[in-house]
mmCIF file of C-alpha atoms in Angstrom:
data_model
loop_
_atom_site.group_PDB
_atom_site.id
_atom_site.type_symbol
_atom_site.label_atom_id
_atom_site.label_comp_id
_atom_site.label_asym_id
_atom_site.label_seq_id
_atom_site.Cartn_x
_atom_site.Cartn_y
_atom_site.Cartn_z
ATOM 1 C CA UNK A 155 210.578 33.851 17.209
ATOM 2 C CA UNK A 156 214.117 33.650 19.311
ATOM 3 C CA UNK A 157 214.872 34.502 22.229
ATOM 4 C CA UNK A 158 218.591 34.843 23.899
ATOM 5 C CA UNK A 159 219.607 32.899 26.928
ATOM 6 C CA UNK A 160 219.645 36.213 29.235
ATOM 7 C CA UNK A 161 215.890 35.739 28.649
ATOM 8 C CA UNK A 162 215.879 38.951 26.339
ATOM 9 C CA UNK A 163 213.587 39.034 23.613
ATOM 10 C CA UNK A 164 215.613 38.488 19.961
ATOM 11 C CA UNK A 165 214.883 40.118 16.763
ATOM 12 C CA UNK A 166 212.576 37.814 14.331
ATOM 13 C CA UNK A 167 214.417 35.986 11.922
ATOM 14 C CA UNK A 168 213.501 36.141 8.222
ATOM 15 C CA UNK A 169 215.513 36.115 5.079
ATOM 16 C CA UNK A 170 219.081 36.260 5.541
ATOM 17 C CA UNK A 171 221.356 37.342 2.634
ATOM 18 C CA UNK A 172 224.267 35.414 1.516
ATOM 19 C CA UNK A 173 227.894 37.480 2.170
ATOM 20 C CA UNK A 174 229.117 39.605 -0.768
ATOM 21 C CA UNK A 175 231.982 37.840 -0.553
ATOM 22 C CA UNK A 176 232.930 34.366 -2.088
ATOM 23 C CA UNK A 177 233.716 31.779 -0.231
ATOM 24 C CA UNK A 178 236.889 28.925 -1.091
ATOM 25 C CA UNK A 179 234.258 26.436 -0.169
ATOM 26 C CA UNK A 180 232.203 27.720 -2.455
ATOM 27 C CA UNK A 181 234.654 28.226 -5.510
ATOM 28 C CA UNK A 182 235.613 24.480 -5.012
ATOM 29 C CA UNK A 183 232.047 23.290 -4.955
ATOM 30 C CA UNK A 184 231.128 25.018 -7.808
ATOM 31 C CA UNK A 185 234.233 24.170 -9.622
ATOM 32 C CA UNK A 186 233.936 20.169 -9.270
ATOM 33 C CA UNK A 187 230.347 20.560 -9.912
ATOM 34 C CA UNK A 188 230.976 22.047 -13.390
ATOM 35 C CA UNK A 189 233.647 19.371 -14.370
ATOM 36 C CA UNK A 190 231.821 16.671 -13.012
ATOM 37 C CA UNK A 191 229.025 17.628 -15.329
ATOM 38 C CA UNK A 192 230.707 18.565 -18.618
ATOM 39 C CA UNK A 193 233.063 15.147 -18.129
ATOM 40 C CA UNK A 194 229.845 13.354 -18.073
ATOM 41 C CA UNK A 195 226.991 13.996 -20.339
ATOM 42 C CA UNK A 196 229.587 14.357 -23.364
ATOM 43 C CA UNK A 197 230.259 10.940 -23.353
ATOM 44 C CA UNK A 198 228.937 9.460 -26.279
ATOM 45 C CA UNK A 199 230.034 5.423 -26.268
ATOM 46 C CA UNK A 200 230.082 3.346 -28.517
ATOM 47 C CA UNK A 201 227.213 0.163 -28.890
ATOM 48 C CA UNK A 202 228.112 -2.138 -26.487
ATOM 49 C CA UNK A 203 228.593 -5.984 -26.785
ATOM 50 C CA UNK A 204 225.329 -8.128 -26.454
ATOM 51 C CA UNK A 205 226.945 -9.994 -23.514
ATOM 52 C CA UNK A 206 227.799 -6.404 -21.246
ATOM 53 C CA UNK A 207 225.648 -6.054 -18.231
ATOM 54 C CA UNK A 208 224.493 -2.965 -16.709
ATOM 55 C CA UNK A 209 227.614 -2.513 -14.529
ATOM 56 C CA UNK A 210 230.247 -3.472 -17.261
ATOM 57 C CA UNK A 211 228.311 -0.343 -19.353
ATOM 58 C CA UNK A 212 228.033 1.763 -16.384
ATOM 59 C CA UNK A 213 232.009 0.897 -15.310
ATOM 60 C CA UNK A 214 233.090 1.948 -18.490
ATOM 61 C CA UNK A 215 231.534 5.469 -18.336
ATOM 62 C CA UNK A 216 232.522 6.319 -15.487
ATOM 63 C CA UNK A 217 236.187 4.950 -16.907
ATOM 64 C CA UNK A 218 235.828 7.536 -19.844
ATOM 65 C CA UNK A 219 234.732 9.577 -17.447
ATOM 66 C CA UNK A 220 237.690 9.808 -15.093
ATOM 67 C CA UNK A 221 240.219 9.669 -18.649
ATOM 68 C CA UNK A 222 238.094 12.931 -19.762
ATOM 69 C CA UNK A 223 239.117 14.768 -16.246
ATOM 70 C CA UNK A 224 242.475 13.531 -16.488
ATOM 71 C CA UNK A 225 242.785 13.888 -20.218
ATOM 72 C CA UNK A 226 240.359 16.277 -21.308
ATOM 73 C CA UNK A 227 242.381 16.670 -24.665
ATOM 74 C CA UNK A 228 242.024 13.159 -25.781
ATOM 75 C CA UNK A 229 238.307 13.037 -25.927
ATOM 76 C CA UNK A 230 238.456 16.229 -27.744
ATOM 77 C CA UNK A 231 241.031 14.755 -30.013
ATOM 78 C CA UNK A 232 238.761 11.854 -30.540
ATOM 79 C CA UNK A 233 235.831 13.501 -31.056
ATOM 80 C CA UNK A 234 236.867 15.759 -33.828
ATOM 81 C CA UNK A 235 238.625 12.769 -35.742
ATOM 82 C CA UNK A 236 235.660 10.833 -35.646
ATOM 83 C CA UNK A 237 233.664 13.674 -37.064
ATOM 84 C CA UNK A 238 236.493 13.459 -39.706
ATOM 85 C CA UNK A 239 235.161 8.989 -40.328
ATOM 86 C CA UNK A 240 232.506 10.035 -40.479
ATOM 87 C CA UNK A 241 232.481 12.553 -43.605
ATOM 88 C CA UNK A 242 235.348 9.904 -44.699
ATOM 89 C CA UNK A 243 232.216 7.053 -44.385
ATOM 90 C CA UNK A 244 229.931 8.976 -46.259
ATOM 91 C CA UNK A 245 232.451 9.253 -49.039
ATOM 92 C CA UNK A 246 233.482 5.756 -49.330
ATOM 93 C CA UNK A 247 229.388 4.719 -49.047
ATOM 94 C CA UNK A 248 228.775 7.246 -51.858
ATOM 95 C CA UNK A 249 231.532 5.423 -54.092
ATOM 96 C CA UNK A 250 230.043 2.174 -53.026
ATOM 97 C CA UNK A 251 226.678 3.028 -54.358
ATOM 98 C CA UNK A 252 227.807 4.430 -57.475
ATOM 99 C CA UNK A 253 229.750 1.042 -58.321
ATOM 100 C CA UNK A 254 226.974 -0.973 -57.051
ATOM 101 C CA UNK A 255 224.753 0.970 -59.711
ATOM 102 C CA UNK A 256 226.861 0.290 -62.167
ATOM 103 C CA UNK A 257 227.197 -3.502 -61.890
ATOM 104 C CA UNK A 258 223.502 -4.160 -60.951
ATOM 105 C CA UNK A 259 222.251 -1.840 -63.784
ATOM 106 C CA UNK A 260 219.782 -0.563 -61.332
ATOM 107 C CA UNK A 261 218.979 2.512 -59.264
ATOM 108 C CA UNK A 262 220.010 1.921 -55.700
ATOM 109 C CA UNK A 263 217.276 3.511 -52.960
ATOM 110 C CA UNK A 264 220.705 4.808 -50.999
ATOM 111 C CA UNK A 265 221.394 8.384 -51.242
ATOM 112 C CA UNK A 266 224.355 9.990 -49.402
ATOM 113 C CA UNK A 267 222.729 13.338 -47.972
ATOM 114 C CA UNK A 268 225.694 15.706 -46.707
ATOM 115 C CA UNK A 269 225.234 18.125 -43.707
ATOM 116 C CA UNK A 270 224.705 21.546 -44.306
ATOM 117 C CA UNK A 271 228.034 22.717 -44.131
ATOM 118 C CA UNK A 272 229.398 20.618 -46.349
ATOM 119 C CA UNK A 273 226.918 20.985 -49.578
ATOM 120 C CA UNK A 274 227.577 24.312 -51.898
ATOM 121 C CA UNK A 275 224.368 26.319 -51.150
ATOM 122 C CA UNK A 276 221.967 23.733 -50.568
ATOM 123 C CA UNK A 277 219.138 26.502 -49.905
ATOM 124 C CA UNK A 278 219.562 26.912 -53.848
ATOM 125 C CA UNK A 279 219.413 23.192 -54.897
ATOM 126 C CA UNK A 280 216.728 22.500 -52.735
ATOM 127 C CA UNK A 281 219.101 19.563 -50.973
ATOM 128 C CA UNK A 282 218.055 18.653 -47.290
ATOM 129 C CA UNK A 283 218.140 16.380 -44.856
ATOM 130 C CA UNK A 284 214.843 14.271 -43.957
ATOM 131 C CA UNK A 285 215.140 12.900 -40.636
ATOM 132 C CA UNK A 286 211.983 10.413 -41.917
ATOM 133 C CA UNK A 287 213.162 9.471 -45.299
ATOM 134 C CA UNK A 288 214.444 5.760 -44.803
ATOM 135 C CA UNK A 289 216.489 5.564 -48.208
ATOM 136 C CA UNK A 290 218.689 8.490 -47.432
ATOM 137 C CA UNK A 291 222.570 7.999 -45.978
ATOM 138 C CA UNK A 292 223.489 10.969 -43.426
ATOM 139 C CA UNK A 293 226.170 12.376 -40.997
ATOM 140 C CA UNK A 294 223.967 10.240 -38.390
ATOM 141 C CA UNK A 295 223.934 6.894 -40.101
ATOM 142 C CA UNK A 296 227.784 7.201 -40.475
ATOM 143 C CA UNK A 297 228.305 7.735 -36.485
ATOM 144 C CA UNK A 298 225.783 5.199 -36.056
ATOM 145 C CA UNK A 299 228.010 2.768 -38.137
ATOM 146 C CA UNK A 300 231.379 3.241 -37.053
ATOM 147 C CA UNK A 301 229.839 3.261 -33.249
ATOM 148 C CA UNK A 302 228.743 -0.104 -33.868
ATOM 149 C CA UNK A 303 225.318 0.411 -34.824
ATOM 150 C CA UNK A 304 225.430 -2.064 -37.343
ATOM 151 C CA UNK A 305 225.963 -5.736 -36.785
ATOM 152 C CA UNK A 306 225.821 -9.182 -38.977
ATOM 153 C CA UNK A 307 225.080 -12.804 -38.068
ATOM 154 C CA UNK A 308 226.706 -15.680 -38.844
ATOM 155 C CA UNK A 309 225.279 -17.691 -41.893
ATOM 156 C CA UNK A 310 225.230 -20.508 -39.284
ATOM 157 C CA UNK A 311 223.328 -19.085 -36.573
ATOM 158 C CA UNK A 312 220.519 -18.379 -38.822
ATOM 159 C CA UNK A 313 221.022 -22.135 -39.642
ATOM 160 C CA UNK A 314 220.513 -23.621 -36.601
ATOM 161 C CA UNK A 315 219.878 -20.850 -34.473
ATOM 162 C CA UNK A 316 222.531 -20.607 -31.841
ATOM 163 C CA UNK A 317 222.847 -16.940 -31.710
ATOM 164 C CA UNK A 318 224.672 -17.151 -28.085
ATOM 165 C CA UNK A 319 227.549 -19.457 -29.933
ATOM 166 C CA UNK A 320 228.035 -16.967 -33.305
ATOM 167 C CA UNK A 321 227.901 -13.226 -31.648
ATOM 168 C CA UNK A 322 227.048 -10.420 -33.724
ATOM 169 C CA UNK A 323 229.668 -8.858 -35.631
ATOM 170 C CA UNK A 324 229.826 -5.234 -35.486
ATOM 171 C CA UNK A 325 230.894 -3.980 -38.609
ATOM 172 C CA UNK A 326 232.446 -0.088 -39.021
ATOM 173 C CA UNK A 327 231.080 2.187 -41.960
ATOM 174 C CA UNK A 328 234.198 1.590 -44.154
ATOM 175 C CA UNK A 329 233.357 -2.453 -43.987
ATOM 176 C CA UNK A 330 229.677 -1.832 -44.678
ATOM 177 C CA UNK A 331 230.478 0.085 -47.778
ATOM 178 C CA UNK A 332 233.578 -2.804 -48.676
ATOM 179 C CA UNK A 333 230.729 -5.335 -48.238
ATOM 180 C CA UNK A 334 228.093 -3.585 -49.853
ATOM 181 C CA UNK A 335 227.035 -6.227 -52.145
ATOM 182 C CA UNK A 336 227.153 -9.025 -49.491
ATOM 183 C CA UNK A 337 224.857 -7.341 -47.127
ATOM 184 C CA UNK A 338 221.175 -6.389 -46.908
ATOM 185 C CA UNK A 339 221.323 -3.227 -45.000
ATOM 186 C CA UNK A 340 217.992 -2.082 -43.138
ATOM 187 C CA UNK A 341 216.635 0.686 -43.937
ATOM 188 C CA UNK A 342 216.730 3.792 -40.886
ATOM 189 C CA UNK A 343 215.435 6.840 -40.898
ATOM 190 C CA UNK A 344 217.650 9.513 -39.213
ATOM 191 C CA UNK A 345 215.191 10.113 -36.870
ATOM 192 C CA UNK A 346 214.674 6.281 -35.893
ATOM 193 C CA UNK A 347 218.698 6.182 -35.087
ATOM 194 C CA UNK A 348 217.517 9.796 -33.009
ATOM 195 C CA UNK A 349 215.163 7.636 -31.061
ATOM 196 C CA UNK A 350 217.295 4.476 -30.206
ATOM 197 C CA UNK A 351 219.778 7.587 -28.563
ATOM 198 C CA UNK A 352 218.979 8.176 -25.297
ATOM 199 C CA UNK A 353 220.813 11.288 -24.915
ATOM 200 C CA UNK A 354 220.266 12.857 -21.230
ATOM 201 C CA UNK A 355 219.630 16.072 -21.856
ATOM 202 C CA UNK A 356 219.063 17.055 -18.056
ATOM 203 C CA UNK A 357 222.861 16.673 -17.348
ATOM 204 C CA UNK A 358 223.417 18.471 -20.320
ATOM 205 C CA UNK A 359 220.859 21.338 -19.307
ATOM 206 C CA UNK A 360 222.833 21.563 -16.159
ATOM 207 C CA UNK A 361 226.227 21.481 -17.631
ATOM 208 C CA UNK A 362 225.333 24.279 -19.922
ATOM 209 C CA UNK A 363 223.824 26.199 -17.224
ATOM 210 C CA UNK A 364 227.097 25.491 -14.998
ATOM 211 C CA UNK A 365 229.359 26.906 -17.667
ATOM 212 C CA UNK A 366 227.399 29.678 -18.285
ATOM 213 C CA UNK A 367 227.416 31.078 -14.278
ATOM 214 C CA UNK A 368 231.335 30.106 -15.104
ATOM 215 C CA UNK A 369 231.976 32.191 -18.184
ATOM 216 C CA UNK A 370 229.663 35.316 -16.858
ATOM 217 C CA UNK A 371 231.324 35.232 -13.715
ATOM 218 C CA UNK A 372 235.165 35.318 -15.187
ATOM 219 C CA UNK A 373 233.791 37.970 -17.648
ATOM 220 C CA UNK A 374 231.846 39.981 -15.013
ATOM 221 C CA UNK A 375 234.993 40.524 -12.470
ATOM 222 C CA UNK A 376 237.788 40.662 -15.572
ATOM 223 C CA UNK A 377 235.695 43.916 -16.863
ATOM 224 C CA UNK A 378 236.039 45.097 -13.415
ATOM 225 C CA UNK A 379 239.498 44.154 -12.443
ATOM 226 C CA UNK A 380 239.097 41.651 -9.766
ATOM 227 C CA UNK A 381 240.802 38.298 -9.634
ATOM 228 C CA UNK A 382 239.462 35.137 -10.242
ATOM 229 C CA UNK A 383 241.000 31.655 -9.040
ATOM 230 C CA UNK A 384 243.280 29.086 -10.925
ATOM 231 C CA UNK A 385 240.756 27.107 -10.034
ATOM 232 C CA UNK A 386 237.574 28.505 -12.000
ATOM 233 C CA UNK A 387 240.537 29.123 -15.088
ATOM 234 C CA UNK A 388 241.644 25.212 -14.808
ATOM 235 C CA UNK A 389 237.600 24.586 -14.781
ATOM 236 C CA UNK A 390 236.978 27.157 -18.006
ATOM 237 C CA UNK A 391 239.614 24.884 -19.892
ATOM 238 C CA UNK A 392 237.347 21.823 -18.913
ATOM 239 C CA UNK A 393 234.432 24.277 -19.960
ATOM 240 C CA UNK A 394 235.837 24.645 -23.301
ATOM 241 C CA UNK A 395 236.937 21.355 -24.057
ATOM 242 C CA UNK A 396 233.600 20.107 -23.322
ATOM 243 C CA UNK A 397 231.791 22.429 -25.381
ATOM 244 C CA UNK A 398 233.922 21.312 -28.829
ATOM 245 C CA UNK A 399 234.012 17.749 -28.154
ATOM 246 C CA UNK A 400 229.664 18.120 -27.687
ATOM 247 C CA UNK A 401 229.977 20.527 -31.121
ATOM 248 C CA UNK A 402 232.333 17.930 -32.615
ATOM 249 C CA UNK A 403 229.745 14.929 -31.552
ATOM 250 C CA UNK A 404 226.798 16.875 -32.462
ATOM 251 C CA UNK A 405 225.554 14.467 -34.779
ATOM 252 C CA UNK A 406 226.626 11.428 -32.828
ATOM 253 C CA UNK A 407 223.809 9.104 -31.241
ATOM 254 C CA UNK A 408 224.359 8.840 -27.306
ATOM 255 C CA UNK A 409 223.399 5.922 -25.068
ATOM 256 C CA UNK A 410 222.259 3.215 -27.559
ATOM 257 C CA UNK A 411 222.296 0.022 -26.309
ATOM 258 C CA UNK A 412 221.662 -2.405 -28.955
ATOM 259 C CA UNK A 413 222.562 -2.395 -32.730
ATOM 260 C CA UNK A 414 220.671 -3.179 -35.867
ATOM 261 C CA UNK A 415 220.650 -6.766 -36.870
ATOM 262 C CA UNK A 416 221.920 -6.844 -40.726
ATOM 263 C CA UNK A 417 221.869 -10.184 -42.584
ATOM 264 C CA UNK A 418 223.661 -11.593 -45.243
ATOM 265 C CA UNK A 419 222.889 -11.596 -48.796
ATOM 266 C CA UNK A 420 222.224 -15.054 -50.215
ATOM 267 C CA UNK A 421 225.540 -15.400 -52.097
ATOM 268 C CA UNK A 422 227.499 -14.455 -49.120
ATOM 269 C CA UNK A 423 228.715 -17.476 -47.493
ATOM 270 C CA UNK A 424 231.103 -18.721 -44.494
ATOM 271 C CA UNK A 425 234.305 -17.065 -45.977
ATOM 272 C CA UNK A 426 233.044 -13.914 -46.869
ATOM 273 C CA UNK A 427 232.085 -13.807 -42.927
ATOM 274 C CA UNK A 428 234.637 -14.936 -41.840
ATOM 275 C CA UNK A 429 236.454 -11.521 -43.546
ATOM 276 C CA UNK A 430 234.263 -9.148 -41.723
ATOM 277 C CA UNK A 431 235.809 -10.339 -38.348
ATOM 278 C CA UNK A 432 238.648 -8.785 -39.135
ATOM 279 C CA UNK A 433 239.687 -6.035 -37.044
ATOM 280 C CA UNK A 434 241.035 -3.190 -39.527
ATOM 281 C CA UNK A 435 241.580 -0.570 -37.029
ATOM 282 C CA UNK A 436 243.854 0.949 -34.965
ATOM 283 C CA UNK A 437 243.185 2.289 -30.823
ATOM 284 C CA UNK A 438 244.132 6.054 -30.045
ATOM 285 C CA UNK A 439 246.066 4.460 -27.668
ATOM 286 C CA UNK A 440 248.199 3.023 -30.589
ATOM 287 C CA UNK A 441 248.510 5.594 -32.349
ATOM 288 C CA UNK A 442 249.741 7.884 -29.360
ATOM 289 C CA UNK A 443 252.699 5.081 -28.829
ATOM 290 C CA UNK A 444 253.421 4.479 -32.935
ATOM 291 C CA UNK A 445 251.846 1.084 -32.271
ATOM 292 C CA UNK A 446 250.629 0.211 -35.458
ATOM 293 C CA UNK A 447 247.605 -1.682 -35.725
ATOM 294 C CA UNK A 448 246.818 -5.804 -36.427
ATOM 295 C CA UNK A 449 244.495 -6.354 -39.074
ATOM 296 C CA UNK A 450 244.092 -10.109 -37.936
ATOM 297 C CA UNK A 451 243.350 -9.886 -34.561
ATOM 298 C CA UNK A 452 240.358 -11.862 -32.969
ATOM 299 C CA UNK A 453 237.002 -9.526 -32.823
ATOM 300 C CA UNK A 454 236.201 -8.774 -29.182
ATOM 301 C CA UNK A 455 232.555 -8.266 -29.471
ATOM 302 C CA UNK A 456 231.920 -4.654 -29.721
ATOM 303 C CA UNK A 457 234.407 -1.687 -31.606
ATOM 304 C CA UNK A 458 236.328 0.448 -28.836
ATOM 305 C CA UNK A 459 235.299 3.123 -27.841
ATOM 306 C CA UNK A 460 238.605 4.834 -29.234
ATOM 307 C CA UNK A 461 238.631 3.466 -32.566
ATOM 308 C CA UNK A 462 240.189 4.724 -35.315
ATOM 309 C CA UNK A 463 241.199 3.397 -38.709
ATOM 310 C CA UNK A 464 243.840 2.227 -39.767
ATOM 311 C CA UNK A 465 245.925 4.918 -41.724
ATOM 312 C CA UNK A 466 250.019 5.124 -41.253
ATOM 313 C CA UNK A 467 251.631 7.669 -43.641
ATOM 314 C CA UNK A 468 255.296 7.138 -44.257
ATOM 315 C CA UNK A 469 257.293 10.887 -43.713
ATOM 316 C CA UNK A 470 261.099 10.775 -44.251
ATOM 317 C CA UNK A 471 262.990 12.355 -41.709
ATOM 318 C CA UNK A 472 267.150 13.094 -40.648
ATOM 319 C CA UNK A 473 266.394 9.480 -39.039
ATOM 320 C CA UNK A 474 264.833 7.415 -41.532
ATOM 321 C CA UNK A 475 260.959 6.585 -42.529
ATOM 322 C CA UNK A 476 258.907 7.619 -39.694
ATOM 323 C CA UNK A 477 255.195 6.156 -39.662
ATOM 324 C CA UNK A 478 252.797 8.645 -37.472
ATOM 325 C CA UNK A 479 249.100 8.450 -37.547
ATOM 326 C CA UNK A 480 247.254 11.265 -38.384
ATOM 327 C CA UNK A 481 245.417 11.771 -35.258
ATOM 328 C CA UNK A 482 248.966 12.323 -33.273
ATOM 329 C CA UNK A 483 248.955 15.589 -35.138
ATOM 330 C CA UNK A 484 245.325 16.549 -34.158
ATOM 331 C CA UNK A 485 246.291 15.352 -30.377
ATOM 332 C CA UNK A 486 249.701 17.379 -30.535
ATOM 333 C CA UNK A 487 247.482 20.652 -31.871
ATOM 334 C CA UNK A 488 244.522 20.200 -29.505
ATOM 335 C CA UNK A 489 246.702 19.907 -26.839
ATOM 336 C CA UNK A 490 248.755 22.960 -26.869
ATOM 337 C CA UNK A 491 245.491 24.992 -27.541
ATOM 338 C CA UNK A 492 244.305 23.362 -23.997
ATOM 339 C CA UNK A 493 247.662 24.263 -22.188
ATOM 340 C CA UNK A 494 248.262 27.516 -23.456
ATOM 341 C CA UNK A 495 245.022 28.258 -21.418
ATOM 342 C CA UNK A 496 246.846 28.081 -18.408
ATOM 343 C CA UNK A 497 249.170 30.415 -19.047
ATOM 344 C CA UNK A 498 246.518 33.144 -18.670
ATOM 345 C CA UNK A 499 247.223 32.729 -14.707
ATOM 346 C CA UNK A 500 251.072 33.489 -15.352
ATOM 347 C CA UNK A 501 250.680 36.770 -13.638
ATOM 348 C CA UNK A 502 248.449 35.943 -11.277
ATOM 349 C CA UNK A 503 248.354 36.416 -7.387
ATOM 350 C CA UNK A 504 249.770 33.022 -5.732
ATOM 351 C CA UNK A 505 250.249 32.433 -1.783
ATOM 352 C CA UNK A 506 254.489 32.281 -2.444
ATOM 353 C CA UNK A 507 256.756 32.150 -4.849
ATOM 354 C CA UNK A 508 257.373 28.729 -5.060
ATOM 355 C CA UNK A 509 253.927 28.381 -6.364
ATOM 356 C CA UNK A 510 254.304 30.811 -8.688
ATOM 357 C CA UNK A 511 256.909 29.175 -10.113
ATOM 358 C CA UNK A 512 255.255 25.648 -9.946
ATOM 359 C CA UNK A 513 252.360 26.752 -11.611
ATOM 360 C CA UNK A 514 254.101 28.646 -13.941
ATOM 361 C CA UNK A 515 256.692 25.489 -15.003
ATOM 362 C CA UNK A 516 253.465 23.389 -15.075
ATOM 363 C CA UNK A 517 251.546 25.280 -16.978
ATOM 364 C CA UNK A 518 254.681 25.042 -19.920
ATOM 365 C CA UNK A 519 254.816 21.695 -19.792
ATOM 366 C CA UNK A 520 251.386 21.147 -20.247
ATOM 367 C CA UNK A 521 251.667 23.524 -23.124
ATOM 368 C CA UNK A 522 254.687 21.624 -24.715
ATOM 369 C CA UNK A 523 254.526 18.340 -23.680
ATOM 370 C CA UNK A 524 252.625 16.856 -26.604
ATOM 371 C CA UNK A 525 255.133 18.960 -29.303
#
């Protein structure tokens, strides 16, 4: 009970109802909420180097995390062309099999299972994927891989045992399947990569809920003609990106921390070793600037966490031979998809003109910019 300072007696108070009426506060709240969320539990990094503490890992998230809100096209660049090494990986270790059965004369355990979508009606030829068979090579195992999953000692630490001076090289799915015959690879089950990924499925619960509220709300007042903010439309573009890069990374192991120990064959020696430090790969970065990539720089430990491989098609042009990687073109397509999205507020109500037009001229260069 309540009572007024004239000494009147007040009405109880119980429930009170929110306004019907939304709030800016709230619109902004909710907004940075929802990015916050989707820029965060779709990060899916790559294995880090044995020597990274828990602040070097936890820095670099929340670096990938701040690129994703600035650049939410370039994750979702990334993240399709990696599902693209990935089928590329299983490929190359299906070829790498089939040679090593032909010199050895013998059956290898290794089969390359495809997913699904990619095998011509596998309900029919009874072809599946067993997340518990340990000789079979899936869309997991090739993530896994180029991640970093896999890593190989020196022939000299096993020597005389001075792990700390020979680090562990991480070696991507295209070396593992070069090196085939030098390597003893363990065997993994797809579901014992599923269990060293500590995906965190509570920020992805809430994420999911977030855009859902999101989506139901634009689609709610659109079917009854009311506005909604260039706000919540800037946040649905973060919405959507999130929700393909998570598709594109479906199969992608999140939060491992430590890779599988592989060891050299017995014919392997120093050289051979020596080889697999090689970095053949390029950075998105590089890629983005026409910076080709050096195949003999010094290995840093770990692969980046934008790693691509090395790939530079020659196309003539008016100008000469122009070298462009592949995943400019899937950056360039990506990102006028992700700009054209704000031209849905072209029309909409804005304070003055000036904004308007500032919106408006922003929203085309965002749509152009990369073409």
């Amino acid at each position: 009970m309540a009572t007024s300072v004239e000494g009147l007696q007040a009405d109880s108070v119980g429930w009170q109802s929110n306004p019907n009426r939304r709030g800016t506060m709230a619109i902004i709240q909710s907004s940075i909420f929802t990015i916050l969320a989707c820029t965060w539990s779709i990060q899916h990094l790559n294995v880090p180097s044995q020597n990274d503490g828990f602040w070097t890992k936890l820095l670099r998230r929340c670096k990938w995390t701040l690129l994703t809100i600035l650049l939410p096209e370039f994750l979702m660049a990334h993240a399709v062309f990696e599902l693209t090494m990935g089928l590329s990986t299983m490929r190359a270790m299906q070829t790498a099999v089939i040679l090593s059965n032909d010199r050895e004369g013998a059956a290898n355990n290794i089969r390359v299972v495809y997913p699904w979508w990619r095998r011509k009606f596998p309900w029919w030829r009874g072809e599946k994927v067993d997340a518990d068979n340990k000789h079979q090579w899936t869309l997991t195992h090739s993530y896994y891989a180029n991640m970093g999953g896999f890593c190989v000692e020196s022939p000299q630490s096993s020597v005389d045992g001075r792990k700390e001076d020979q680090p562990c090289i991480a070696l991507t799915g295209r070396q593992i399947a070069r090196y085939w015959k030098h390597i003893d690879l363990p065997l993994l089950s797809e579901r014992a990569i599923s269990d060293k990924s500590k995906a965190d499925f509570f920020t992805k619960a809430i994420a999911t809920v977030q855009i859902a509220s999101l989506l139901l709300s634009i689609i709610v007042r659109t079917a009854r003609g009311l506005d909604f903010s260039q706000l919540e439309l800037i946040t649905l573009a973060f919405a959507a990106c999130g929700v393909f890069t998570y598709v594109a990374r479906w199969y992608k192991p999140q939060n491992v921390d430590t890779a599988t120990t592989v060891n050299l064959r017995a014919e392997a020696d120093l050289e051979q070793f020596e080889k697999m430090k090689a970095q053949e790969y390029d950075r998105f970065w590089q890629a983005v600037r026409h910076v080709p990539g050096d195949s003999e720089r010094i290995y840093e430990g770990r692969i980046p966490n934008d790693y691509l491989p090395q790939y530079l098609p020659e196309y003539k042009t008016l100008a000469g031979i122009l070298q462009v990687h592949p995943a400019l073109f899937a950056l360039t397509i990506i990102s006028v998809v992700v700009g054209s999205l704000h031209l849905i507020a072209w029309n909409f109500q804005f304070p003055t003109r000036v904004e308007q037009i500032t919106w408006r001229t922003a929203a085309l260069i965002t749509a152009t910019e990369k073409s």
